[in-house]
mmCIF file with all atom_site columns, C-alpha atoms in Angstrom:
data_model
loop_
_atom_site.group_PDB
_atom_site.id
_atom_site.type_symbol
_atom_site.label_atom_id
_atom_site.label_alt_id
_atom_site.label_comp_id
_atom_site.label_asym_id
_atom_site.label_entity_id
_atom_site.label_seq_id
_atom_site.pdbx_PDB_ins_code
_atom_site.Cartn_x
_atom_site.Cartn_y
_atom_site.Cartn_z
_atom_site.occupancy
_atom_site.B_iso_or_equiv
_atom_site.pdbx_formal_charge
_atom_site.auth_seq_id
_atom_site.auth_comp_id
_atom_site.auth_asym_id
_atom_site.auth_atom_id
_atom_site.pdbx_PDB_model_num
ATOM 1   C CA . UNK B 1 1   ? 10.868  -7.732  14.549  1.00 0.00 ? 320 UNK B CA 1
ATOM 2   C CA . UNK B 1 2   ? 8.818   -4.637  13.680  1.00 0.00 ? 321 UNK B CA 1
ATOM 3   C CA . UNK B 1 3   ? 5.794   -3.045  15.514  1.00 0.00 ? 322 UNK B CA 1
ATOM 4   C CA . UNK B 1 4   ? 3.322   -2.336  12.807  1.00 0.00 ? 323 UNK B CA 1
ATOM 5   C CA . UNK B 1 5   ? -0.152  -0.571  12.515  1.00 0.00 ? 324 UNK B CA 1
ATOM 6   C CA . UNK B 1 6   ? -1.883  -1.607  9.953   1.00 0.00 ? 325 UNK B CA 1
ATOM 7   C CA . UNK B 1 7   ? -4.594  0.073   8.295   1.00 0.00 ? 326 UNK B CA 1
ATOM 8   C CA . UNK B 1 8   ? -7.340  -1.974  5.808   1.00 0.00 ? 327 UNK B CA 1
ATOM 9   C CA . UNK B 1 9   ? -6.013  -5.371  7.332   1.00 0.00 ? 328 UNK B CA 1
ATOM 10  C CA . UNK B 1 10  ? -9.709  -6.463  6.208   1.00 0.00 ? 329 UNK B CA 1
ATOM 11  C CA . UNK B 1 11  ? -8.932  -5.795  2.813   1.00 0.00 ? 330 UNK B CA 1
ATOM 12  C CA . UNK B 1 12  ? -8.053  -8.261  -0.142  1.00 0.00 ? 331 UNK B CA 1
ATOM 13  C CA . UNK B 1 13  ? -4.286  -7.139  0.012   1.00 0.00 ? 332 UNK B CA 1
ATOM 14  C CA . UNK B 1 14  ? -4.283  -6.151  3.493   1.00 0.00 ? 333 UNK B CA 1
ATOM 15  C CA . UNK B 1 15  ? -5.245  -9.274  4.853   1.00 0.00 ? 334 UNK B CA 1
ATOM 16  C CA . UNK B 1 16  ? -2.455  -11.062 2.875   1.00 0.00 ? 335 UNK B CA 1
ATOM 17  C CA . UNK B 1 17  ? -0.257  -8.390  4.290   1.00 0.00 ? 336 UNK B CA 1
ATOM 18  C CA . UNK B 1 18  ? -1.529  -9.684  7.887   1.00 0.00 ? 337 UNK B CA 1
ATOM 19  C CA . UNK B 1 19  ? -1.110  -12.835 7.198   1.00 0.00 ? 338 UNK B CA 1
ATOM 20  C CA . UNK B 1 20  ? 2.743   -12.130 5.652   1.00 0.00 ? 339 UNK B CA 1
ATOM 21  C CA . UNK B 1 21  ? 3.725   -9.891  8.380   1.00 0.00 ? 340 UNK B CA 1
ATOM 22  C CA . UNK B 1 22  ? 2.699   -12.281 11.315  1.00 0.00 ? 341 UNK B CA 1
ATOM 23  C CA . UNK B 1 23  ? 4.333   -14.749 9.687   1.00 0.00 ? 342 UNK B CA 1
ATOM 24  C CA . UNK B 1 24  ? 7.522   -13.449 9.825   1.00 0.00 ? 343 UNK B CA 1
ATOM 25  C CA . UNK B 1 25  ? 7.290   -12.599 13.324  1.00 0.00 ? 344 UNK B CA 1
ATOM 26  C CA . UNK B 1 26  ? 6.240   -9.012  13.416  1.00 0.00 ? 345 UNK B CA 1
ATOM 27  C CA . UNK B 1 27  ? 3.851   -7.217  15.948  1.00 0.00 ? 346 UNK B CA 1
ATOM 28  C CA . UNK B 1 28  ? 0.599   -6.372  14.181  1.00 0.00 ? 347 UNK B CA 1
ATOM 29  C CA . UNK B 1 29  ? -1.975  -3.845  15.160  1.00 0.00 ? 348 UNK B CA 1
ATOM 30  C CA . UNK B 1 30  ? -4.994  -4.283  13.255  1.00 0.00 ? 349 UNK B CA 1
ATOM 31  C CA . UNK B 1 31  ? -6.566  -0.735  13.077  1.00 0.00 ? 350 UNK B CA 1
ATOM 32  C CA . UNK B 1 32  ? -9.989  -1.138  11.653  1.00 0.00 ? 351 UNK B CA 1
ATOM 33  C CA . UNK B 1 33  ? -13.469 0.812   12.172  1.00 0.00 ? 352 UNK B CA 1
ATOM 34  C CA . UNK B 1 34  ? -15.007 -2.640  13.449  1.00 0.00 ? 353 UNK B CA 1
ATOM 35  C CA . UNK B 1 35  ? -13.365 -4.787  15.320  1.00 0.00 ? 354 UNK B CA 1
ATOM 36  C CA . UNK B 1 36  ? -15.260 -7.272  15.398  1.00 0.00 ? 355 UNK B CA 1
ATOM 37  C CA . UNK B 1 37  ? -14.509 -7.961  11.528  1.00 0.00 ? 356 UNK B CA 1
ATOM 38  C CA . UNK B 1 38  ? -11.185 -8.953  11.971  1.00 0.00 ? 357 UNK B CA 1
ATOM 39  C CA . UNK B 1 39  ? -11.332 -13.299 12.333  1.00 0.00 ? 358 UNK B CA 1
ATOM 40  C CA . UNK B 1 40  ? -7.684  -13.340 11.941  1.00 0.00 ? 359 UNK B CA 1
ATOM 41  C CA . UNK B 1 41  ? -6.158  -14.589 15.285  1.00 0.00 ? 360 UNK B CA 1
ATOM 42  C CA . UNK B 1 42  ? -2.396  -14.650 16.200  1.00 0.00 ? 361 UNK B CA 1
ATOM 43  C CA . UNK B 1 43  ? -0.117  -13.914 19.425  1.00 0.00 ? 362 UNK B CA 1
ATOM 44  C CA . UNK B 1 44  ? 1.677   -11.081 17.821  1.00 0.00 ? 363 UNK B CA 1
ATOM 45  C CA . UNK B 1 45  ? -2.038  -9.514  16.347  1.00 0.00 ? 364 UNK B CA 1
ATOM 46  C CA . UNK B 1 46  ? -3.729  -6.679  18.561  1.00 0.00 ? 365 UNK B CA 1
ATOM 47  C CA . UNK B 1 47  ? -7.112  -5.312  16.839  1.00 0.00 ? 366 UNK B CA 1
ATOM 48  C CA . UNK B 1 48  ? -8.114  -1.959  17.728  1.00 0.00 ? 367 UNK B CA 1
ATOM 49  C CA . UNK B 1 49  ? -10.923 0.734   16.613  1.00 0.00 ? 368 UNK B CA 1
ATOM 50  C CA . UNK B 1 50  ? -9.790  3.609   14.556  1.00 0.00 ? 369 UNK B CA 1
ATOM 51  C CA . UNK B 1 51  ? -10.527 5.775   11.253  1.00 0.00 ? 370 UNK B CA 1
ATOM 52  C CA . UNK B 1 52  ? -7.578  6.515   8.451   1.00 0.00 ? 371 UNK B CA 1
ATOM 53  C CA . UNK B 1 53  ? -9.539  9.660   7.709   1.00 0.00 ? 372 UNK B CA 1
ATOM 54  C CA . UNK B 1 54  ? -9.041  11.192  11.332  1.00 0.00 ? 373 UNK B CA 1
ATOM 55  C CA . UNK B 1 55  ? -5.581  12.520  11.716  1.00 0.00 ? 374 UNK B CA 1
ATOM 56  C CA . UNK B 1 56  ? -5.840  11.746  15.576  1.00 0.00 ? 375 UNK B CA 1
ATOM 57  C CA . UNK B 1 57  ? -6.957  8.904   15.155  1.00 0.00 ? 376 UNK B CA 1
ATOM 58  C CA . UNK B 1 58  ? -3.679  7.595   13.179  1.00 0.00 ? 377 UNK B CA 1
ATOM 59  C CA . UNK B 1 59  ? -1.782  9.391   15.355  1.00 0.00 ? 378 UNK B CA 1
ATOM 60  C CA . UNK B 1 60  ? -3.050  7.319   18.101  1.00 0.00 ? 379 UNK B CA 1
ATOM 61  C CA . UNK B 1 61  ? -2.486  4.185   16.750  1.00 0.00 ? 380 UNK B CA 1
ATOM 62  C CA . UNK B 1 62  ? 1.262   5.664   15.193  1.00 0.00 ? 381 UNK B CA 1
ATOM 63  C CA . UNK B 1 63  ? 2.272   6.068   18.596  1.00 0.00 ? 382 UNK B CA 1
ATOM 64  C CA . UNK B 1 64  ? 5.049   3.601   19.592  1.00 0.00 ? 383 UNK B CA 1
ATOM 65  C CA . UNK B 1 65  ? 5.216   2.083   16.304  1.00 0.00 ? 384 UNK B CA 1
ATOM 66  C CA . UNK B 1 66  ? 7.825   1.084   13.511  1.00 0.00 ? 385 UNK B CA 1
ATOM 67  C CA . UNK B 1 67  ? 5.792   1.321   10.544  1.00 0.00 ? 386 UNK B CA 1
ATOM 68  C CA . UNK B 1 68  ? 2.104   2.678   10.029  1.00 0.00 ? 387 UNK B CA 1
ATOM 69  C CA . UNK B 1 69  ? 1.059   0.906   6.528   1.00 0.00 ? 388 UNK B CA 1
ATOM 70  C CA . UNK B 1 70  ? -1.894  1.691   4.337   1.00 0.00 ? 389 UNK B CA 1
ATOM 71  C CA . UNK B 1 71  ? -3.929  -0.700  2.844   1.00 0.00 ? 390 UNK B CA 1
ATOM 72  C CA . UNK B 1 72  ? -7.079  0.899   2.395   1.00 0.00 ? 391 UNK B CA 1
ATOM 73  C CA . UNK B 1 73  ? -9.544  1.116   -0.394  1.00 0.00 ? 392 UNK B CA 1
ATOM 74  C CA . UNK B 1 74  ? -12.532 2.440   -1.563  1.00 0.00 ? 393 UNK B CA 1
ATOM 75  C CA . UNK B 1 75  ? -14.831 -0.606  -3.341  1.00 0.00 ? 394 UNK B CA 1
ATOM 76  C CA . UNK B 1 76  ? -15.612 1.202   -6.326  1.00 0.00 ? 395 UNK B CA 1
ATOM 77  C CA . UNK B 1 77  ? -14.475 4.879   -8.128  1.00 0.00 ? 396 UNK B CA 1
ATOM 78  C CA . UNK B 1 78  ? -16.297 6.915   -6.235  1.00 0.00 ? 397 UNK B CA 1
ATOM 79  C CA . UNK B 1 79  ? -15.374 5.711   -3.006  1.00 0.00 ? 398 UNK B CA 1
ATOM 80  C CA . UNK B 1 80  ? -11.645 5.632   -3.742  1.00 0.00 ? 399 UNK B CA 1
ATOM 81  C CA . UNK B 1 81  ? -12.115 9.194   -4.514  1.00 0.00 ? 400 UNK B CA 1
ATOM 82  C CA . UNK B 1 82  ? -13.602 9.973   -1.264  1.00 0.00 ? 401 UNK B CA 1
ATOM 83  C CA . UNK B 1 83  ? -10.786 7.639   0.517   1.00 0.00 ? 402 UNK B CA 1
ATOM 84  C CA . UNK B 1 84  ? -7.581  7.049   -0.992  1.00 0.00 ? 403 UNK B CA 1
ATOM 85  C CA . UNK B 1 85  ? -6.448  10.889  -1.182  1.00 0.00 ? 404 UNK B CA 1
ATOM 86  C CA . UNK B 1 86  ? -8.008  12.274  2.092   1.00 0.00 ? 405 UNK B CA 1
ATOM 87  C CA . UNK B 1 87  ? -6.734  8.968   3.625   1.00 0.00 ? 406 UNK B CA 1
ATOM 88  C CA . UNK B 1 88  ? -2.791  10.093  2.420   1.00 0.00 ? 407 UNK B CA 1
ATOM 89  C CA . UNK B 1 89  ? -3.763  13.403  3.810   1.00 0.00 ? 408 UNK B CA 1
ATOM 90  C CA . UNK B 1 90  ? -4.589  11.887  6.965   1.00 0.00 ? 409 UNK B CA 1
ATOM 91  C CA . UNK B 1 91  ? -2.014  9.478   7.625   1.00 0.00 ? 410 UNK B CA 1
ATOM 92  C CA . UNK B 1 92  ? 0.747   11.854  6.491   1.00 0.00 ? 411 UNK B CA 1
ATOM 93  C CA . UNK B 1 93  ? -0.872  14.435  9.041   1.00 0.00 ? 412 UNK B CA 1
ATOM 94  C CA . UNK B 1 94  ? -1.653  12.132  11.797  1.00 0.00 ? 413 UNK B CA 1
ATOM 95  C CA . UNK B 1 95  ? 2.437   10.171  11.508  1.00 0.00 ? 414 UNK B CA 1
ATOM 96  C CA . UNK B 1 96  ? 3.514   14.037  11.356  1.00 0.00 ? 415 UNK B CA 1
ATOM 97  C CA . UNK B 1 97  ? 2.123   14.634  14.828  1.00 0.00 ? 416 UNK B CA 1
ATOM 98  C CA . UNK B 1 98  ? 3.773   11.856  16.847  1.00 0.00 ? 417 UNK B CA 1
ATOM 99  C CA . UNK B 1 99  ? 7.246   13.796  16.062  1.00 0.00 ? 418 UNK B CA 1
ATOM 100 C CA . UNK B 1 100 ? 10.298  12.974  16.499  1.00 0.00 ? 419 UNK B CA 1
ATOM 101 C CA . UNK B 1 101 ? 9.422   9.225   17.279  1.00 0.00 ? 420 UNK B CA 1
ATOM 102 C CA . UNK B 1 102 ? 7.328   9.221   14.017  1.00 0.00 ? 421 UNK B CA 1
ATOM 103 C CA . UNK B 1 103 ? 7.072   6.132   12.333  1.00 0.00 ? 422 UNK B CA 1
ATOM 104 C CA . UNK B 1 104 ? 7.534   5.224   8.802   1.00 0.00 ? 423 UNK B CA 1
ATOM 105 C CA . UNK B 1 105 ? 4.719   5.225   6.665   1.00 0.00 ? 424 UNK B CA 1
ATOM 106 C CA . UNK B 1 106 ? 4.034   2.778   3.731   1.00 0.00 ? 425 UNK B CA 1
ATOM 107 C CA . UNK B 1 107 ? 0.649   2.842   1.587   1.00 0.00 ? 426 UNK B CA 1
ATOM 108 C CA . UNK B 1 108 ? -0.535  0.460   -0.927  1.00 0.00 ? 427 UNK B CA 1
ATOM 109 C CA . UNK B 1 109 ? -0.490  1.918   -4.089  1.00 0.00 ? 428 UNK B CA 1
ATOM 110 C CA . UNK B 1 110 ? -2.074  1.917   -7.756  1.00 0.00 ? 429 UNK B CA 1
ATOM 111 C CA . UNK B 1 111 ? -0.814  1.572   -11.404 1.00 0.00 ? 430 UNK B CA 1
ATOM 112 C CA . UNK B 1 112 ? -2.686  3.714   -13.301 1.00 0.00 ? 431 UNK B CA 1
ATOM 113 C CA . UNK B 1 113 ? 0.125   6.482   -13.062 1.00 0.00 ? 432 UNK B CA 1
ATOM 114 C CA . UNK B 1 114 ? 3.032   3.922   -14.266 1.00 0.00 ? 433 UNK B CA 1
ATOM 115 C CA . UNK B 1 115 ? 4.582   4.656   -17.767 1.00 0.00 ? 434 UNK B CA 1
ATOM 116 C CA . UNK B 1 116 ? 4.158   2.103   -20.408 1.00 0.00 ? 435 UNK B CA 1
ATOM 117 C CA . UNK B 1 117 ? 6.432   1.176   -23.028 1.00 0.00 ? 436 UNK B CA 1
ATOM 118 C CA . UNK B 1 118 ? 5.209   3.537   -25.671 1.00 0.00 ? 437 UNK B CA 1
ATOM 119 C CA . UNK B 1 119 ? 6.076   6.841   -23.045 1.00 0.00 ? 438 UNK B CA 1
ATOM 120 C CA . UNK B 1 120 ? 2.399   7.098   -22.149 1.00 0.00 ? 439 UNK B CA 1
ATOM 121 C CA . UNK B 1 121 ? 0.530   5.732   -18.440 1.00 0.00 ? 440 UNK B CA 1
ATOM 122 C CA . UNK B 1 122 ? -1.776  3.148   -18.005 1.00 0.00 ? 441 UNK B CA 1
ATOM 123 C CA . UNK B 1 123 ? -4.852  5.065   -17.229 1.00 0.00 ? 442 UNK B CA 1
ATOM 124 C CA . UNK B 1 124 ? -4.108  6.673   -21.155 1.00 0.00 ? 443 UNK B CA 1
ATOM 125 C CA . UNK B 1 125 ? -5.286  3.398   -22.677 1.00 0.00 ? 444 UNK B CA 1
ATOM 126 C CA . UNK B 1 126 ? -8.243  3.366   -24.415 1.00 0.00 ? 445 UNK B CA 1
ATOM 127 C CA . UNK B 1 127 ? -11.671 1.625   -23.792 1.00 0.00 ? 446 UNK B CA 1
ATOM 128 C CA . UNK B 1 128 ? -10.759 1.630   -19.746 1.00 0.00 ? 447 UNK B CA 1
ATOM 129 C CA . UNK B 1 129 ? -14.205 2.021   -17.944 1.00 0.00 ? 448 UNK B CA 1
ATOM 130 C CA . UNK B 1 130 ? -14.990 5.351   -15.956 1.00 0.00 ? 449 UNK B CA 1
ATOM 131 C CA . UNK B 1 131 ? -15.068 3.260   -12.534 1.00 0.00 ? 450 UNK B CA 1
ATOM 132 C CA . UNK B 1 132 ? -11.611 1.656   -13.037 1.00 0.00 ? 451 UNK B CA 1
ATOM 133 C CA . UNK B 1 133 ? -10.434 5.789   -14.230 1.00 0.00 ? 452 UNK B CA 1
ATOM 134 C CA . UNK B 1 134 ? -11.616 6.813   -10.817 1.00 0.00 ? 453 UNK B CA 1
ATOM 135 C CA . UNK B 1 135 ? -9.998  4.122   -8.876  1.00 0.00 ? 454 UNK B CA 1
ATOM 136 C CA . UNK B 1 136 ? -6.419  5.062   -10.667 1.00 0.00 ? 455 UNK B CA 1
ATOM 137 C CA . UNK B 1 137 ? -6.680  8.121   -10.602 1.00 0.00 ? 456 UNK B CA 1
ATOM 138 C CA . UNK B 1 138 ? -7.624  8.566   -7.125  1.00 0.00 ? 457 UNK B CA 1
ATOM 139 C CA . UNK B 1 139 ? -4.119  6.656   -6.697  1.00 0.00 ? 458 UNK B CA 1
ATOM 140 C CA . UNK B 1 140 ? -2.441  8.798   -8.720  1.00 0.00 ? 459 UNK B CA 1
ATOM 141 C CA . UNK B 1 141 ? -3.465  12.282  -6.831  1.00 0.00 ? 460 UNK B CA 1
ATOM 142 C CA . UNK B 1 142 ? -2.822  10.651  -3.584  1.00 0.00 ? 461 UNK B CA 1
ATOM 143 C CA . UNK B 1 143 ? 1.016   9.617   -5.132  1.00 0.00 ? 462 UNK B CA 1
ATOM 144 C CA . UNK B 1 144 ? 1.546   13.748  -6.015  1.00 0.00 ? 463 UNK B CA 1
ATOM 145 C CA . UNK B 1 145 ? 0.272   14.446  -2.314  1.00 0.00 ? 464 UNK B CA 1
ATOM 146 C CA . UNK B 1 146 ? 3.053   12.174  -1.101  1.00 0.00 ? 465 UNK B CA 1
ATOM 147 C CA . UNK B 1 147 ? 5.667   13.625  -3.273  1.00 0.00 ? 466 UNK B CA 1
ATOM 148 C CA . UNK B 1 148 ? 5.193   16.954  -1.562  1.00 0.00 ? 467 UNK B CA 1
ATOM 149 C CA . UNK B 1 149 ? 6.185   15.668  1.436   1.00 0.00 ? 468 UNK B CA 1
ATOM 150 C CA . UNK B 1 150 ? 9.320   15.807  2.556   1.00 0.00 ? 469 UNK B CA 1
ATOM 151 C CA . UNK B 1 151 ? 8.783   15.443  6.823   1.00 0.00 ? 470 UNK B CA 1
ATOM 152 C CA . UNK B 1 152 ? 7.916   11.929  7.401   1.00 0.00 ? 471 UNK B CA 1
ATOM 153 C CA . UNK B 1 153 ? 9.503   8.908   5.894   1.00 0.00 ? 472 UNK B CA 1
ATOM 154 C CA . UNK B 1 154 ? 6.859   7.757   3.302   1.00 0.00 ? 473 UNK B CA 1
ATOM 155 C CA . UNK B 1 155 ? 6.781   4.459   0.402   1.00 0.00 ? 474 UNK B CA 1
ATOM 156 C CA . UNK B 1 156 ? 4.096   4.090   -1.939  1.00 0.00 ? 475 UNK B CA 1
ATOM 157 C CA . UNK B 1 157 ? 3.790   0.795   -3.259  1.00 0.00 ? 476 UNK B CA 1
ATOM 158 C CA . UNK B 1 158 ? 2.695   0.112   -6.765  1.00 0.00 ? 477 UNK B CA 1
ATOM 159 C CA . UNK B 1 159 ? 1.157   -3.273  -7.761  1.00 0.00 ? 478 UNK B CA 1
ATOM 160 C CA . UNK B 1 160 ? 1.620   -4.745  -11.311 1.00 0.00 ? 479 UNK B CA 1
ATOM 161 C CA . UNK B 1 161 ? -1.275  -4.059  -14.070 1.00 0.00 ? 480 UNK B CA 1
ATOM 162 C CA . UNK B 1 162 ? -3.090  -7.136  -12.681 1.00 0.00 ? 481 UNK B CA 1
ATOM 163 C CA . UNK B 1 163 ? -3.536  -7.950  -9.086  1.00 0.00 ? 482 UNK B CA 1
ATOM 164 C CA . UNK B 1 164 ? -5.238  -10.664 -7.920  1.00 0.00 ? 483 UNK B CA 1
ATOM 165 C CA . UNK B 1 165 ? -5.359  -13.534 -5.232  1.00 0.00 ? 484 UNK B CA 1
ATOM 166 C CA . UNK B 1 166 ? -3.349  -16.217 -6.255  1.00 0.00 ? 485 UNK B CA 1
ATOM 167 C CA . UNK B 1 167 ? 0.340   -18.550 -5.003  1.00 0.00 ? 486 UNK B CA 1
ATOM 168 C CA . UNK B 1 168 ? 2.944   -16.708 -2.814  1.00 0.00 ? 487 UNK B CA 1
ATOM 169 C CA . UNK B 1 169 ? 5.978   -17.426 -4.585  1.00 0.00 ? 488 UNK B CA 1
ATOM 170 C CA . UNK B 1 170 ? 8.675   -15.069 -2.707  1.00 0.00 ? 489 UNK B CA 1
ATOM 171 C CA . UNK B 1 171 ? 9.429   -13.561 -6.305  1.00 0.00 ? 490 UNK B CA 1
ATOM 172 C CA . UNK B 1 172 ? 8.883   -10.383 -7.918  1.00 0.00 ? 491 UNK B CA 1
ATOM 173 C CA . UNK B 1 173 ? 10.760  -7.721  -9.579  1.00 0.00 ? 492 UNK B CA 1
ATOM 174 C CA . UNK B 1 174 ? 11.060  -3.928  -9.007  1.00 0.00 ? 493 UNK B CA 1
ATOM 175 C CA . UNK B 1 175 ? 10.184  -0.883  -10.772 1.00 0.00 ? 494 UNK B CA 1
ATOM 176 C CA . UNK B 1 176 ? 9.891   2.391   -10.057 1.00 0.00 ? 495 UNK B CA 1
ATOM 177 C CA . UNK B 1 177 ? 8.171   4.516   -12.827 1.00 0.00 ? 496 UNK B CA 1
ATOM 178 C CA . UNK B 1 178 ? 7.810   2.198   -14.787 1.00 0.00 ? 497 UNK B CA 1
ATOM 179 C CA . UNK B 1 179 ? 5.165   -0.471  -15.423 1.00 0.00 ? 498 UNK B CA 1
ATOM 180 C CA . UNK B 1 180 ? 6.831   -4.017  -14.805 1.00 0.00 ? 499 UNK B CA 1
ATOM 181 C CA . UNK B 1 181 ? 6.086   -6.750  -18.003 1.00 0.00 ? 500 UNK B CA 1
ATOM 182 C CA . UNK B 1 182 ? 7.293   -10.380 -18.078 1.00 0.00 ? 501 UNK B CA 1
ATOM 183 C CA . UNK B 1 183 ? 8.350   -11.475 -21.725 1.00 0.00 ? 502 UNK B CA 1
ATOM 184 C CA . UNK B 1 184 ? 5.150   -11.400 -22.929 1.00 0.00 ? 503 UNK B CA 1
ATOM 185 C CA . UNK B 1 185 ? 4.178   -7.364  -21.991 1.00 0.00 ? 504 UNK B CA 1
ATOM 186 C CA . UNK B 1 186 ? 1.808   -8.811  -19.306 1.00 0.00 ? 505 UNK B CA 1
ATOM 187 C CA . UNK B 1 187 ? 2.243   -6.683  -15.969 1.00 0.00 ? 506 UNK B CA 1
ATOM 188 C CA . UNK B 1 188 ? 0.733   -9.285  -12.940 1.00 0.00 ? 507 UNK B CA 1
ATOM 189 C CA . UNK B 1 189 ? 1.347   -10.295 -9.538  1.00 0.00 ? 508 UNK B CA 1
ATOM 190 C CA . UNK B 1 190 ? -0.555  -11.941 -6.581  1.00 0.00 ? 509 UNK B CA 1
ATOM 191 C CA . UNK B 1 191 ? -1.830  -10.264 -3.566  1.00 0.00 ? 510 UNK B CA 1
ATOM 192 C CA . UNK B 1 192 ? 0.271   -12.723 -1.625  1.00 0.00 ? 511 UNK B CA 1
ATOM 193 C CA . UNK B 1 193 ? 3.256   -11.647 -3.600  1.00 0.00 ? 512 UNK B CA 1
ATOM 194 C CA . UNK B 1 194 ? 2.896   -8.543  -3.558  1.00 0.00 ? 513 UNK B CA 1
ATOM 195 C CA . UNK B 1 195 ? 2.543   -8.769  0.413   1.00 0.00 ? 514 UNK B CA 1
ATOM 196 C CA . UNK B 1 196 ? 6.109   -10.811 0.321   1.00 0.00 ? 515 UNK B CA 1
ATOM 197 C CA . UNK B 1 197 ? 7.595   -6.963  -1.401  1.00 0.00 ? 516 UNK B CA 1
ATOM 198 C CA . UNK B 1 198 ? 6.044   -4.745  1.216   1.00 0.00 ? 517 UNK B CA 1
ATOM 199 C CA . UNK B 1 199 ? 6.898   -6.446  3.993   1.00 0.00 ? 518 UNK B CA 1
ATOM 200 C CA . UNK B 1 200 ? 9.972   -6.979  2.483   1.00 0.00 ? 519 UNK B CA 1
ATOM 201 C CA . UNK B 1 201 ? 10.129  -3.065  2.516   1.00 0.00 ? 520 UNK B CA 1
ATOM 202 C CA . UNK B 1 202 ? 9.374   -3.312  6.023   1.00 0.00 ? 521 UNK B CA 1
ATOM 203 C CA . UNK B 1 203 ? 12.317  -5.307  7.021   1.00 0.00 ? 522 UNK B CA 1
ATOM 204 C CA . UNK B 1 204 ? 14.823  -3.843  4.715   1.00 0.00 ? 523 UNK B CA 1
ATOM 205 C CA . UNK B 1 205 ? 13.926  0.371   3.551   1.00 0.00 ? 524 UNK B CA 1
ATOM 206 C CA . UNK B 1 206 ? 14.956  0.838   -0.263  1.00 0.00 ? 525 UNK B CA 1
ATOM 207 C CA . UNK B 1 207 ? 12.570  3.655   -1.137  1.00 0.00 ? 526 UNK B CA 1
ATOM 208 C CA . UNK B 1 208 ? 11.926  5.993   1.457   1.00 0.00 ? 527 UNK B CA 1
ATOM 209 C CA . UNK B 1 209 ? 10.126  8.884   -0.265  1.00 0.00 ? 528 UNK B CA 1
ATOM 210 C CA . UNK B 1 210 ? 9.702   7.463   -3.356  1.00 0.00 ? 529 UNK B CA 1
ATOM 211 C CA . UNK B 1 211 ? 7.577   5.173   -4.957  1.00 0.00 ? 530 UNK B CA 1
ATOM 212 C CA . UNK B 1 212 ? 7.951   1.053   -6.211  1.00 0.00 ? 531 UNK B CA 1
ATOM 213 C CA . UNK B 1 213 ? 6.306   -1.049  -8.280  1.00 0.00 ? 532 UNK B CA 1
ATOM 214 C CA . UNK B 1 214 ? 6.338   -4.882  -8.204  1.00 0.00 ? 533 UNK B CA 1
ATOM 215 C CA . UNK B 1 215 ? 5.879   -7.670  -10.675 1.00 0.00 ? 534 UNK B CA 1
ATOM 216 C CA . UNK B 1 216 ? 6.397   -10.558 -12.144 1.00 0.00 ? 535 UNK B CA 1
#
């Protein structure tokens, strides 16, 4: 059983994160700007106020934990520019300060910076809206932040091409650079799946300070 703060557990992957991690028996707190948002109940769930953009504040709610995760996100470009990299920032800054007790730290990730098969990334295709740009690439710089770090045990955690609600299956496949196709070149997972590899993560570290993608 791990103790686990989790950040964005309002989210549309952090709440299947939750959901996964209480089901497997971990301790969950909830860190979330309002409390009162958070319906989920469980014995092992704690909800408490806090900000992923306020260094103390993580390190407050890194204190006495296993794992500090990341789920956050920014609704549309603009605000995952204004979130996703100062949040790494943060968390890396605010895990760094509980010291030698420091927790490891696992953010959600994106796949804009994944290779595809013909040697480019996936934020080089063409026709990709400026709002879906932003969101990637806000991913992407806050991916080079964590590769500069070498001081607290960090995971970034790439979804497929496609994300979206759907079954939890238990399956999945890695990656690590590169994007992850089924036979057809699609690159797709669910939310709930995707939860299943992260917690998974959790429960069994296979890329400390690297990055992962998952799909089917």
């Amino acid at each position: 059983m791990a103790k686990i703060a989790l950040f964005g557990a309002n989210g549309t992957i952090g709440g299947r994160v939750l959901r996964e991690a209480l089901d497997r028996g971990h301790q969950v707190t909830a860190v979330v700007r309002d409390p009162a948002k958070v319906t989920e109940t469980h014995a092992n769930l704690t909800v408490t106020k806090g900000d992923v953009l306020d260094p103390a504040s993580v390190t407050a709610a890194a204190q006495g934990q296993d794992v500090v995760i990341s789920a956050v996100g920014g609704g549309d470009g603009p605000g995952h520019v204004a979130t996703i990299e100062p949040a790494a920032k943060s968390l890396v800054a605010g895990v760094r300060a509980v010291g030698a007790d420091a927790p490891r730290l696992i953010a959600v990730g994106g796949a804009g910076s994944l290779r595809t098969p013909d040697g480019k990334q996936v934020w080089d295709a063409e026709g990709l809206p400026e709002f879906l740009l932003q969101i990637m690439h806000a991913h992407g710089d806050a991916l080079d932040f964590y590769r500069t770090v070498t001081d607290v045990r960090w995971t970034n955690v790439s979804p497929a091409g496609l994300i979206e609600p759907g079954e939890r299956t238990g399956a999945y496949r890695v990656g690590l650079e590169d994007l992850v196709t089924d036979e057809n070149g699609k690159s797709r997972v669910s939310t709930e799946d995707y939860a299943v590899a992260l917690i998974d993560e959790v429960e069994k570290p296979q890329h400390i300070g690297e990055r992962f993608t998952v799909a089917y």
